[in-house]
Short mmCIF file of C-alpha atoms in Angstrom, two decimals:
data_model
loop_
_atom_site.label_atom_id
_atom_site.label_comp_id
_atom_site.label_asym_id
_atom_site.label_seq_id
_atom_site.Cartn_x
_atom_site.Cartn_y
_atom_site.Cartn_z
CA UNK O 1 83.12 -18.36 -7.74
CA UNK O 2 82.55 -19.57 -11.28
CA UNK O 3 81.96 -17.09 -14.06
CA UNK O 4 79.59 -17.86 -16.91
CA UNK O 5 78.97 -15.91 -20.07
CA UNK O 6 76.05 -17.81 -21.59
CA UNK O 7 73.95 -17.97 -18.42
CA UNK O 8 73.80 -15.13 -15.92
CA UNK O 9 72.01 -16.78 -12.98
CA UNK O 10 72.40 -13.71 -10.78
CA UNK O 11 70.55 -11.62 -13.38
CA UNK O 12 67.78 -14.21 -13.69
CA UNK O 13 67.29 -14.25 -9.93
CA UNK O 14 67.18 -10.46 -9.78
CA UNK O 15 64.70 -10.38 -12.65
CA UNK O 16 62.40 -12.84 -10.83
CA UNK O 17 62.51 -10.82 -7.64
CA UNK O 18 61.83 -7.62 -9.62
CA UNK O 19 58.84 -9.26 -11.31
CA UNK O 20 57.43 -10.38 -7.96
CA UNK O 21 57.81 -6.96 -6.39
CA UNK O 22 56.25 -5.35 -9.47
CA UNK O 23 53.29 -7.74 -9.25
CA UNK O 24 52.80 -6.97 -5.57
CA UNK O 25 53.07 -3.29 -6.37
CA UNK O 26 50.42 -3.59 -9.11
CA UNK O 27 48.05 -5.39 -6.72
CA UNK O 28 48.50 -2.70 -4.11
CA UNK O 29 47.87 0.03 -6.66
CA UNK O 30 44.67 -1.72 -7.80
CA UNK O 31 43.32 -2.27 -4.28
CA UNK O 32 44.14 1.25 -3.12
CA UNK O 33 42.66 2.85 -6.20
CA UNK O 34 39.45 0.77 -6.08
CA UNK O 35 39.12 0.46 -2.34
CA UNK O 36 38.37 -3.27 -2.82
CA UNK O 37 40.40 -6.24 -1.67
CA UNK O 38 38.62 -8.48 -4.19
CA UNK O 39 38.70 -7.01 -7.69
CA UNK O 40 38.46 -10.31 -9.56
CA UNK O 41 37.83 -14.00 -8.86
CA UNK O 42 41.60 -14.51 -8.94
CA UNK O 43 41.97 -12.42 -5.80
CA UNK O 44 39.62 -14.62 -3.71
CA UNK O 45 37.12 -16.89 -5.48
CA UNK O 46 35.23 -17.98 -2.36
CA UNK O 47 35.25 -14.41 -0.98
CA UNK O 48 33.82 -13.15 -4.26
CA UNK O 49 30.87 -15.55 -3.95
CA UNK O 50 30.15 -14.45 -0.41
CA UNK O 51 30.52 -10.83 -1.37
CA UNK O 52 28.05 -11.19 -4.26
CA UNK O 53 25.45 -12.78 -2.02
CA UNK O 54 25.84 -10.04 0.58
CA UNK O 55 25.64 -7.40 -2.15
CA UNK O 56 22.36 -8.86 -3.35
CA UNK O 57 21.01 -8.70 0.18
CA UNK O 58 22.17 -5.14 0.72
CA UNK O 59 20.64 -3.97 -2.57
CA UNK O 60 17.41 -5.76 -1.75
CA UNK O 61 17.24 -4.19 1.70
CA UNK O 62 17.83 -0.72 0.23
CA UNK O 63 14.90 -1.18 -2.17
CA UNK O 64 12.75 -2.74 0.54
CA UNK O 65 13.14 0.41 2.65
CA UNK O 66 12.01 2.50 -0.31
CA UNK O 67 9.09 0.14 -0.89
CA UNK O 68 7.99 0.40 2.74
CA UNK O 69 8.19 4.20 2.54
CA UNK O 70 5.96 4.08 -0.54
CA UNK O 71 3.49 1.97 1.43
CA UNK O 72 3.43 4.59 4.20
CA UNK O 73 2.81 7.29 1.61
CA UNK O 74 -0.11 5.35 0.17
CA UNK O 75 -1.65 4.79 3.58
CA UNK O 76 -1.15 8.46 4.51
CA UNK O 77 -2.82 9.57 1.29
CA UNK O 78 -5.82 7.32 1.86
CA UNK O 79 -6.08 8.21 5.53
CA UNK O 80 -5.96 11.90 4.72
CA UNK O 81 -8.88 11.52 2.30
CA UNK O 82 -10.83 9.58 4.90
CA UNK O 83 -10.12 12.30 7.44
CA UNK O 84 -11.84 14.84 5.24
CA UNK O 85 -14.63 12.34 4.60
CA UNK O 86 -15.13 12.04 8.36
CA UNK O 87 -15.38 15.83 8.63
CA UNK O 88 -18.09 15.88 5.98
CA UNK O 89 -20.00 13.02 7.62
CA UNK O 90 -19.89 14.87 10.91
CA UNK O 91 -21.29 17.95 9.18
CA UNK O 92 -24.03 15.87 7.57
CA UNK O 93 -24.94 14.45 10.99
CA UNK O 94 -25.14 17.94 12.45
CA UNK O 95 -27.44 18.99 9.60
CA UNK O 96 -29.60 15.89 10.14
CA UNK O 97 -30.01 16.75 13.81
CA UNK O 98 -30.92 20.29 12.83
CA UNK O 99 -33.46 19.01 10.30
CA UNK O 100 -35.05 16.70 12.89
CA UNK O 101 -36.04 19.74 14.92
CA UNK O 102 -39.78 20.45 14.81
CA UNK O 103 -39.28 24.20 14.45
CA UNK O 104 -38.09 23.81 10.86
CA UNK O 105 -40.40 24.40 7.92
CA UNK O 106 -40.30 22.44 4.68
CA UNK O 107 -38.34 25.32 3.14
CA UNK O 108 -35.81 25.11 5.97
CA UNK O 109 -35.35 21.37 5.42
CA UNK O 110 -35.03 21.90 1.69
CA UNK O 111 -32.14 24.32 2.33
CA UNK O 112 -30.50 21.76 4.66
CA UNK O 113 -31.04 19.09 2.04
CA UNK O 114 -29.10 21.13 -0.52
CA UNK O 115 -26.00 21.06 1.68
CA UNK O 116 -26.49 17.39 2.48
CA UNK O 117 -26.66 16.63 -1.23
CA UNK O 118 -23.54 18.67 -1.96
CA UNK O 119 -21.61 16.94 0.83
CA UNK O 120 -22.64 13.44 -0.29
CA UNK O 121 -21.61 14.29 -3.86
CA UNK O 122 -18.23 15.45 -2.65
CA UNK O 123 -17.78 12.25 -0.63
CA UNK O 124 -18.38 10.25 -3.80
CA UNK O 125 -15.91 12.46 -5.68
CA UNK O 126 -13.22 11.95 -3.05
CA UNK O 127 -13.81 8.20 -3.20
CA UNK O 128 -13.41 8.10 -6.98
CA UNK O 129 -10.65 10.70 -7.42
CA UNK O 130 -8.22 9.89 -4.60
CA UNK O 131 -5.24 8.27 -6.33
CA UNK O 132 -1.57 7.47 -5.74
CA UNK O 133 0.71 7.01 -8.72
CA UNK O 134 -2.29 6.64 -10.99
CA UNK O 135 -3.99 3.95 -8.85
CA UNK O 136 -7.35 4.70 -7.26
CA UNK O 137 -7.26 4.19 -3.49
CA UNK O 138 -10.83 4.66 -2.32
CA UNK O 139 -13.00 3.23 -5.05
CA UNK O 140 -13.08 -0.19 -3.40
CA UNK O 141 -10.59 -1.84 -5.77
CA UNK O 142 -7.21 -1.12 -4.18
CA UNK O 143 -5.21 -4.12 -3.02
CA UNK O 144 -1.54 -3.38 -2.36
CA UNK O 145 1.23 -5.90 -1.69
CA UNK O 146 4.56 -4.37 -0.61
CA UNK O 147 7.90 -6.18 -0.83
CA UNK O 148 9.58 -5.28 2.43
CA UNK O 149 12.44 -7.79 2.44
CA UNK O 150 15.47 -8.75 0.41
CA UNK O 151 14.09 -12.20 -0.42
CA UNK O 152 10.96 -13.51 -2.14
CA UNK O 153 7.59 -13.50 -0.35
CA UNK O 154 8.74 -11.08 2.35
CA UNK O 155 5.71 -8.85 1.94
CA UNK O 156 3.17 -6.73 3.80
CA UNK O 157 -0.23 -6.24 2.22
CA UNK O 158 -3.29 -4.15 2.90
CA UNK O 159 -6.36 -3.35 0.89
CA UNK O 160 -9.17 -0.90 0.76
CA UNK O 161 -11.61 -3.21 -0.97
CA UNK O 162 -13.06 -5.31 1.82
CA UNK O 163 -15.59 -3.28 3.72
CA UNK O 164 -17.78 -4.68 6.45
CA UNK O 165 -21.45 -5.18 5.58
CA UNK O 166 -23.79 -3.47 8.00
CA UNK O 167 -27.58 -3.58 8.22
CA UNK O 168 -29.46 -0.33 8.13
CA UNK O 169 -33.06 -1.59 8.39
CA UNK O 170 -34.26 -1.08 4.88
CA UNK O 171 -32.22 2.02 4.25
CA UNK O 172 -30.26 0.73 1.27
CA UNK O 173 -26.53 1.00 1.52
CA UNK O 174 -23.43 2.78 0.46
CA UNK O 175 -20.02 2.03 -0.96
CA UNK O 176 -17.33 4.60 -0.30
CA UNK O 177 -13.62 4.53 0.35
CA UNK O 178 -13.43 0.76 0.29
CA UNK O 179 -16.24 0.60 2.79
CA UNK O 180 -19.47 -1.09 1.75
CA UNK O 181 -22.70 -1.32 3.66
CA UNK O 182 -25.87 -2.94 2.41
CA UNK O 183 -29.23 -3.76 3.87
CA UNK O 184 -29.52 -7.43 4.68
CA UNK O 185 -31.45 -9.90 2.55
CA UNK O 186 -34.30 -10.40 4.98
CA UNK O 187 -37.52 -8.77 6.07
CA UNK O 188 -36.67 -5.78 8.22
CA UNK O 189 -40.05 -5.10 9.77
CA UNK O 190 -43.75 -5.73 9.30
CA UNK O 191 -46.07 -2.80 9.69
CA UNK O 192 -49.82 -3.01 9.93
CA UNK O 193 -51.42 -0.35 7.79
CA UNK O 194 -55.19 -0.89 7.61
CA UNK O 195 -55.56 -4.27 5.90
CA UNK O 196 -52.07 -4.25 4.36
CA UNK O 197 -48.89 -5.90 5.47
CA UNK O 198 -45.76 -4.25 4.10
CA UNK O 199 -42.63 -6.34 3.81
CA UNK O 200 -39.47 -4.54 2.86
CA UNK O 201 -37.05 -7.16 1.65
CA UNK O 202 -33.47 -6.77 0.43
CA UNK O 203 -32.77 -9.26 -2.38
CA UNK O 204 -29.21 -10.40 -2.98
CA UNK O 205 -28.08 -7.83 -0.47
CA UNK O 206 -28.23 -5.15 -3.14
CA UNK O 207 -31.64 -3.49 -3.48
CA UNK O 208 -34.58 -3.40 -1.09
CA UNK O 209 -38.07 -4.17 -2.39
CA UNK O 210 -41.52 -3.65 -0.91
CA UNK O 211 -44.48 -5.94 -1.50
CA UNK O 212 -47.98 -5.07 -0.32
CA UNK O 213 -50.23 -8.06 0.09
CA UNK O 214 -53.84 -7.08 0.56
CA UNK O 215 -57.03 -8.94 1.24
CA UNK O 216 -59.67 -6.58 -0.01
CA UNK O 217 -62.92 -6.56 1.93
CA UNK O 218 -64.29 -3.20 1.00
CA UNK O 219 -64.51 -0.71 -1.79
CA UNK O 220 -61.82 1.60 -0.50
CA UNK O 221 -58.06 1.32 -1.09
CA UNK O 222 -55.50 2.88 1.19
CA UNK O 223 -51.99 3.38 -0.12
CA UNK O 224 -49.43 2.39 2.54
CA UNK O 225 -46.73 4.90 3.47
CA UNK O 226 -43.94 3.61 1.25
CA UNK O 227 -41.88 6.76 1.59
CA UNK O 228 -41.33 6.03 5.24
CA UNK O 229 -38.12 4.31 4.11
CA UNK O 230 -35.99 6.70 2.15
CA UNK O 231 -33.27 4.24 1.38
CA UNK O 232 -34.87 1.60 -0.75
CA UNK O 233 -36.16 0.94 -4.23
CA UNK O 234 -39.78 0.15 -3.50
CA UNK O 235 -41.97 -1.96 -5.77
CA UNK O 236 -45.55 -2.79 -4.82
CA UNK O 237 -47.36 -5.88 -6.04
CA UNK O 238 -51.03 -6.24 -5.00
CA UNK O 239 -52.83 -9.56 -4.90
CA UNK O 240 -56.64 -9.37 -4.66
CA UNK O 241 -58.77 -12.11 -3.15
CA UNK O 242 -61.00 -13.36 -5.98
CA UNK O 243 -63.91 -13.67 -3.57
CA UNK O 244 -63.75 -10.04 -2.59
CA UNK O 245 -65.26 -7.04 -4.35
CA UNK O 246 -62.98 -5.37 -6.86
CA UNK O 247 -60.91 -2.49 -5.57
CA UNK O 248 -58.70 0.05 -7.40
CA UNK O 249 -55.29 -1.46 -8.04
CA UNK O 250 -52.43 0.55 -6.52
CA UNK O 251 -49.49 1.72 -8.60
CA UNK O 252 -47.40 -1.18 -9.89
CA UNK O 253 -44.23 0.42 -8.60
CA UNK O 254 -42.90 3.39 -6.76
CA UNK O 255 -39.34 4.33 -6.07
CA UNK O 256 -37.29 6.53 -3.83
CA UNK O 257 -33.56 6.85 -3.85
CA UNK O 258 -30.79 6.73 -1.31
CA UNK O 259 -28.19 5.44 -3.75
CA UNK O 260 -27.23 2.25 -5.42
CA UNK O 261 -24.84 0.36 -3.18
CA UNK O 262 -22.77 -0.50 -6.23
CA UNK O 263 -22.49 3.09 -7.41
CA UNK O 264 -21.63 5.15 -4.37
CA UNK O 265 -22.86 7.10 -1.40
CA UNK O 266 -26.05 8.30 -3.10
CA UNK O 267 -28.21 11.16 -1.87
CA UNK O 268 -29.49 10.84 1.72
CA UNK O 269 -32.67 12.68 2.60
CA UNK O 270 -33.45 14.97 5.51
CA UNK O 271 -36.60 16.46 3.98
CA UNK O 272 -38.74 15.10 6.82
CA UNK O 273 -38.29 14.57 10.52
CA UNK O 274 -38.55 10.80 10.04
CA UNK O 275 -35.91 10.78 7.33
CA UNK O 276 -33.65 13.03 9.39
CA UNK O 277 -33.91 10.70 12.40
CA UNK O 278 -33.05 7.76 10.16
CA UNK O 279 -30.05 9.66 8.74
CA UNK O 280 -28.64 10.33 12.21
CA UNK O 281 -28.46 6.58 12.88
CA UNK O 282 -27.09 5.83 9.44
CA UNK O 283 -24.38 8.49 9.70
CA UNK O 284 -23.34 7.22 13.12
CA UNK O 285 -22.69 3.81 11.51
CA UNK O 286 -20.89 5.37 8.58
CA UNK O 287 -18.64 7.51 10.80
CA UNK O 288 -17.81 4.39 12.79
CA UNK O 289 -17.02 2.43 9.62
CA UNK O 290 -14.73 5.17 8.26
CA UNK O 291 -13.05 5.47 11.64
CA UNK O 292 -12.40 1.74 11.71
CA UNK O 293 -10.76 1.87 8.27
CA UNK O 294 -8.64 4.86 9.34
CA UNK O 295 -7.51 2.85 12.38
CA UNK O 296 -6.42 0.05 10.01
CA UNK O 297 -4.44 2.51 7.91
CA UNK O 298 -2.80 3.99 11.00
CA UNK O 299 -1.79 0.49 12.14
CA UNK O 300 -0.34 -0.24 8.71
CA UNK O 301 1.71 2.98 8.82
CA UNK O 302 3.13 2.03 12.20
CA UNK O 303 3.85 -1.50 11.04
CA UNK O 304 5.66 -0.28 7.93
CA UNK O 305 7.60 2.20 10.07
CA UNK O 306 8.76 -0.64 12.35
CA UNK O 307 9.71 -2.66 9.26
CA UNK O 308 11.86 0.23 8.03
CA UNK O 309 13.68 0.42 11.35
CA UNK O 310 14.34 -3.33 11.27
CA UNK O 311 15.44 -3.25 7.61
CA UNK O 312 17.85 -0.40 8.35
CA UNK O 313 19.39 -2.36 11.21
CA UNK O 314 19.80 -5.46 9.07
CA UNK O 315 21.20 -3.39 6.22
CA UNK O 316 23.83 -1.88 8.52
CA UNK O 317 25.00 -5.27 9.80
CA UNK O 318 25.04 -6.94 6.38
CA UNK O 319 26.94 -4.00 4.88
CA UNK O 320 29.54 -4.26 7.62
CA UNK O 321 29.91 -7.99 6.94
CA UNK O 322 30.34 -7.39 3.22
CA UNK O 323 32.93 -4.70 3.91
CA UNK O 324 35.02 -7.08 5.96
CA UNK O 325 34.98 -9.61 3.12
CA UNK O 326 35.37 -7.33 0.11
CA UNK O 327 36.88 -3.98 1.05
CA UNK O 328 40.60 -3.27 1.19
CA UNK O 329 42.30 -2.48 4.48
CA UNK O 330 44.13 0.75 3.62
CA UNK O 331 46.57 0.44 6.51
CA UNK O 332 47.59 -3.02 5.39
CA UNK O 333 47.71 -2.15 1.70
CA UNK O 334 49.70 1.00 2.30
CA UNK O 335 52.34 -1.02 4.20
CA UNK O 336 52.42 -3.57 1.36
CA UNK O 337 52.79 -0.77 -1.18
CA UNK O 338 55.77 0.73 0.66
CA UNK O 339 57.41 -2.66 0.97
CA UNK O 340 56.84 -3.45 -2.69
CA UNK O 341 58.28 -0.09 -3.77
CA UNK O 342 61.45 -0.65 -1.70
CA UNK O 343 61.84 -4.17 -3.03
CA UNK O 344 61.33 -2.99 -6.58
CA UNK O 345 64.02 -0.37 -6.25
CA UNK O 346 66.39 -2.86 -4.64
CA UNK O 347 65.70 -5.45 -7.34
CA UNK O 348 66.35 -2.91 -10.05
CA UNK O 349 69.66 -1.95 -8.47
CA UNK O 350 70.77 -5.57 -8.00
CA UNK O 351 69.69 -6.45 -11.53
CA UNK O 352 71.89 -3.69 -12.89
CA UNK O 353 74.85 -5.06 -10.98
CA UNK O 354 74.09 -8.65 -11.97
CA UNK O 355 74.07 -7.67 -15.59
CA UNK O 356 77.65 -6.45 -15.17
CA UNK O 357 79.02 -9.83 -14.03
CA UNK O 358 79.67 -11.23 -17.59
CA UNK O 359 81.93 -8.23 -18.15
CA UNK O 360 84.26 -9.68 -15.49
CA UNK O 361 84.83 -12.75 -17.65
CA UNK O 362 85.86 -10.54 -20.57
CA UNK O 363 88.59 -8.98 -18.41
CA UNK O 364 90.23 -12.38 -18.12
CA UNK O 365 90.83 -12.39 -21.91
CA UNK O 366 93.31 -9.62 -21.50
#
């Protein structure tokens, strides 16, 4: 075997092996300390790309679950307020039935009216003051879109702003908790009162008007019963036949109030048997409308709950896929660490011996 002084090939080989084992050892230390197989693009460039996409999906799914839970909370808040509204409407209906009883005096109905007024005021307050995170839920303006997926346009939406219009035969309307109901823009009925025909017409589906057209043929004027409808703004316009004798002109306008459909529930009246009977029918429709909206909110809660279950299942599977790509296998890395440590120790020992070989050449010099 040749001996060289200037070039120690054995030492160079041992150094290279020591460097390789040290590099393997460093990689094992990094993977075991981080728990990740891919710590940089140098470890696995393609795997890093896949891992990043899966990470985006997992993070999106996590947030989507939170978003869906927020949607459930909103629906529960609104539905709870409507539950109390239903209770108050039921109480108002009971009071209306009580007021419609012929045994009540005007004083009795006035006392019932006080509670009716208080309840309707509270319904309006609930509609205006029910909020979630600063957003009003029951004022007819809420429109929520919930991102329930990891990608764009994966949404569920519901709103409390589109109520169903319902006709209440000249009784005005109400807007409460995203539910609107207006009298229709058409003549509701024609009633013969002496020589007068009364037409109660809703214009633009907002306010009802009354017009009395009279052909006067005598010297007496009879005012029609305008207060028979307690839910309209009534205006009378009288046209007199120029060929007929002059008669006293009726009032240019009269008004009674059930509430502006654009402003809220208003104040229903049970101060007479006729008004109380009308209120029973109106409240039945209102209870039905509120119940319908509560059913929608219940369906939304169940839908969001199903979405959460599905999102959780997808999240579990995607997380497992990402783990297989990105995470370190501790059993494998521990074995590599042990092997690298042994090789490093062996390389160090061999390097020490290789560095002694040039000394053999010096012994030949005597």
